[in-house]
XYZ file of C-alpha atoms in Angstrom:
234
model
C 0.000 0.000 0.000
C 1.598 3.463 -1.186
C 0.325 6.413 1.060
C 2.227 8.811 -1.053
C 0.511 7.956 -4.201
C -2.658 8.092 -2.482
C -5.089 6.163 0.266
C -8.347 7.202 0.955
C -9.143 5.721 4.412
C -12.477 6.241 6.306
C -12.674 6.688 10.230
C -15.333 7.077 12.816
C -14.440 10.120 14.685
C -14.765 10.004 18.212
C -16.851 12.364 20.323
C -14.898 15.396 21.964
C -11.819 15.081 18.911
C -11.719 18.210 16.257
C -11.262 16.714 13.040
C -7.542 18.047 12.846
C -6.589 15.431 15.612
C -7.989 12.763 13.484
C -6.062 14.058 11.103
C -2.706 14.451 13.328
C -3.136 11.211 14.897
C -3.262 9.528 11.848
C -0.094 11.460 10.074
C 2.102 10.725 13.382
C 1.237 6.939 13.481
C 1.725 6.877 10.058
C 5.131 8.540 9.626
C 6.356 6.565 12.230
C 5.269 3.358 10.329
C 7.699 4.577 6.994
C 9.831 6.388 8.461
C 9.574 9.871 7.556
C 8.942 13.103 8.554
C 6.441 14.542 6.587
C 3.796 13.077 4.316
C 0.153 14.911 3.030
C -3.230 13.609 5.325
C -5.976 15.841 4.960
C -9.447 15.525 5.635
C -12.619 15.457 3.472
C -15.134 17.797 5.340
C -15.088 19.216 9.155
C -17.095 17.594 12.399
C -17.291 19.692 15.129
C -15.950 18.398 18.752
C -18.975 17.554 19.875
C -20.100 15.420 16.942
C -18.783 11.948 15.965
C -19.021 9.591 12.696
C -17.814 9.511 8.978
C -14.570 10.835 8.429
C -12.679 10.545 5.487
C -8.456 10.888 5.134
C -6.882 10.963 2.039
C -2.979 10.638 1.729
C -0.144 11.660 -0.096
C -1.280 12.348 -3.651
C -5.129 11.587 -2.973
C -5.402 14.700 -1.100
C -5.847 16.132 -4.847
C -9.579 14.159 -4.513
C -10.748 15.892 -1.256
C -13.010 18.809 -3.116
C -14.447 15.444 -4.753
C -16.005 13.813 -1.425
C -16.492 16.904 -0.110
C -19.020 17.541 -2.611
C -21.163 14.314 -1.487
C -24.153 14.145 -0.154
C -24.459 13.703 3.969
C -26.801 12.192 6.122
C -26.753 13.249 10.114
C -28.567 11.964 12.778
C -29.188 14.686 15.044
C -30.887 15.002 18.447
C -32.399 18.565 18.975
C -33.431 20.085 22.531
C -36.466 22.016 21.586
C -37.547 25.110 24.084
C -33.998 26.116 24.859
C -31.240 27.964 22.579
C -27.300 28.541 23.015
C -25.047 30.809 21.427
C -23.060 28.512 19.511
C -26.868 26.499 18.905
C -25.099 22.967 20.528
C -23.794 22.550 23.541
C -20.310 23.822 23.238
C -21.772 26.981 25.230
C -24.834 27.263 28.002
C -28.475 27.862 27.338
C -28.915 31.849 27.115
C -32.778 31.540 26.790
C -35.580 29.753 27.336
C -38.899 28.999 25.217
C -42.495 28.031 25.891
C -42.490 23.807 24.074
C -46.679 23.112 25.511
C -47.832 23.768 21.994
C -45.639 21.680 20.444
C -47.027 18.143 19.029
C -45.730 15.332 17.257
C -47.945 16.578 14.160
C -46.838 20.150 14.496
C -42.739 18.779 14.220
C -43.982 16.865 11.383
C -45.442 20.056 9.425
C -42.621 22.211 10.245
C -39.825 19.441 9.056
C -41.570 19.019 5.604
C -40.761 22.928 5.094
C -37.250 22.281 5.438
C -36.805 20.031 2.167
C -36.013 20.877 -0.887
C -33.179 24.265 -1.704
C -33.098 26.163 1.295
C -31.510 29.718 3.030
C -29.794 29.326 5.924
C -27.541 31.499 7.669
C -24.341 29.892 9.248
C -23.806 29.628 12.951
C -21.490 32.824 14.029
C -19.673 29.809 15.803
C -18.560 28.231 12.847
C -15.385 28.673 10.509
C -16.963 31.021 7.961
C -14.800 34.253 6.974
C -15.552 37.511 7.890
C -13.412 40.597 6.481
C -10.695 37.750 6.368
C -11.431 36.365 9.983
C -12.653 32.954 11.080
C -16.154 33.946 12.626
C -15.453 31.683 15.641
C -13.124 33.400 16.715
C -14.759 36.652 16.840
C -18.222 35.087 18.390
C -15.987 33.753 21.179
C -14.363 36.923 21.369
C -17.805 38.688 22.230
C -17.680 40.488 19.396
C -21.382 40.560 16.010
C -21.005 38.702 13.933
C -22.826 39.156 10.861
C -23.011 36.095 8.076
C -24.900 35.980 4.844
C -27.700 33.175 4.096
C -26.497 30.326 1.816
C -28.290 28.165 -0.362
C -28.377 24.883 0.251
C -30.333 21.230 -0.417
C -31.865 19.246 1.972
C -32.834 15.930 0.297
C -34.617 14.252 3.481
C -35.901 14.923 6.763
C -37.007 12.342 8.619
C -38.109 12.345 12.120
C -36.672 8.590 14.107
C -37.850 9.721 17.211
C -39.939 12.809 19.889
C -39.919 12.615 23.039
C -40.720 16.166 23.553
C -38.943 18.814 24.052
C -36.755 16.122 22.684
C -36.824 14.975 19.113
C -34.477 13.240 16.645
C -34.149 13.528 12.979
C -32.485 11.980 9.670
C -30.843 14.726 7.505
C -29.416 14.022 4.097
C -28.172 16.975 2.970
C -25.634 19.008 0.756
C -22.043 20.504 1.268
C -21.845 23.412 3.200
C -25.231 22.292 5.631
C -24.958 23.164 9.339
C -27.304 20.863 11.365
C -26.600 23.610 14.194
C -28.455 26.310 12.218
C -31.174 23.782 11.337
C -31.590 22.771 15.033
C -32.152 26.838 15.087
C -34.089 27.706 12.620
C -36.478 24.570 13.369
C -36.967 25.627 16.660
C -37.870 28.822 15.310
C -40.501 27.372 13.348
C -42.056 25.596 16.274
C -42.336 29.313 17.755
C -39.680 27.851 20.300
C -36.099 27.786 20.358
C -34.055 24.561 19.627
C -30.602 23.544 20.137
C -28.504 20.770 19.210
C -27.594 17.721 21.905
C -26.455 15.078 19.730
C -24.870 14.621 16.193
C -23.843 11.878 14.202
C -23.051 12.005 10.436
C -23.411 8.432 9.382
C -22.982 8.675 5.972
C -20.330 10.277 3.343
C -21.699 9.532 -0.444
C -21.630 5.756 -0.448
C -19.019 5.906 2.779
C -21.199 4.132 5.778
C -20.323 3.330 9.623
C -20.045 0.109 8.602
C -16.815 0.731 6.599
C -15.070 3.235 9.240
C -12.511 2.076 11.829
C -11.719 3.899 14.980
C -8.671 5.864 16.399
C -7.608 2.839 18.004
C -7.360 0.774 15.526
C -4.620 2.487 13.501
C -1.762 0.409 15.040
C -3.393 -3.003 13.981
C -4.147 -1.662 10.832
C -0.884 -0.528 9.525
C 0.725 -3.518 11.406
C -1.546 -5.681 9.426
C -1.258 -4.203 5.840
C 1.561 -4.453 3.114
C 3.137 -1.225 3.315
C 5.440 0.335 0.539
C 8.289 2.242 2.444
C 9.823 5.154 0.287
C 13.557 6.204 1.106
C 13.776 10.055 2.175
């Protein structure tokens, strides 16, 4: 197996990690394995800490095919707190207000979700790594500071509601690059005449890339014990 012509390798990324240790994990255990200082991983498509699921890595010269699988469709599991909303809209910072949920019904989640298919506006979470004027608008939203994003159009292919246990639900999202489920969790809590934030987030798919094909952080060692590796001289 040549990792500088090009791997593409699929991980389940564990709760709490930012996808750059994924990625720096991976690159250390791997340049230990041949031997060298330096060799190209890069990631196809940001979680946040607080979610977990389908990552892909691509190596050496398949780096060149990231914009490719970044460009596939996603599907998320996401559990949403309904009634309650956060700056960041997950739980990365505390509830800052609180909403009436008694109207809410199973029926009424149902409506609101169907509006939510189909090409969409949606404005990105201020928490998020969207420029402004140059800047990374996290780091200005955890500076205190407005900040102001556009709306961007996006497609949601299928909402699907698994489960609601109010003020609790959880839905199915296949979506389009460039989706946040944060915003959603927002702007369908807004829709409910409520507030929403999210608790829970799972991307389970990556184009054709399932769970089921993933391995986890710990099982790099076995993995590039186990494989044929080619080992280039440096």
């Amino acid at each position: 197996m040549d990792f500088f012509a090009g791997k593409v390798l699929y991980f389940n990324k564990p709760l709490g990690w930012t996808s750059f240790d994924l990625v720096n994990r991976f690159r250390y255990k791997l340049s230990r394995k041949l031997n060298v200082k330096k060799i190209k991983v890069g990631h196809a498509g940001t979680l946040d800490p607080l979610a977990t699921g389908v990552m892909i890595l691509c190596t050496g010269k398949a780096t060149k095919r990231i914009g490719e699988f970044q460009y596939q469709t996603k599907e998320y599991i996401a559990t949403i707190k309904l009634g309650e909303t956060t700056p960041s809209f997950d739980l990365e910072t505390e509830v800052d207000q609180t909403f009436p949920t008694e109207h809410i019904t199973y029926e009424t989640v149902q409506e609101v979700l169907k509006s939510f298919t189909g090409t969409i506006q949606q404005i990105p979470p201020a928490f998020s790594a969207c420029k402004v004027d140059g800047k990374r608008a996290y780091k200005m939203a955890r500076k205190g500071r407005e900040v102001e994003l556009k709306p961007k159009t996006l497609v949601i292919d299928e909402i699907e509601l698994t489960a609601c246990n109010l003020p609790v639900i959880k839905i199915r999202v296949v979506c389009s690059k460039g989706t946040y489920i944060r915003a959603l969790a927002r702007d369908i809590g807004a829709a409910l005449q409520s507030g929403g934030h999210l608790a829970g987030l799972e991307r389970t798919r990556v184009g054709e890339v399932t769970l089921d094909n993933c391995m986890n952080p710990e099982q790099i060692d076995d993995f590039l014990n186990e494989i044929e590796i080619e080992i280039k001289d440096n």
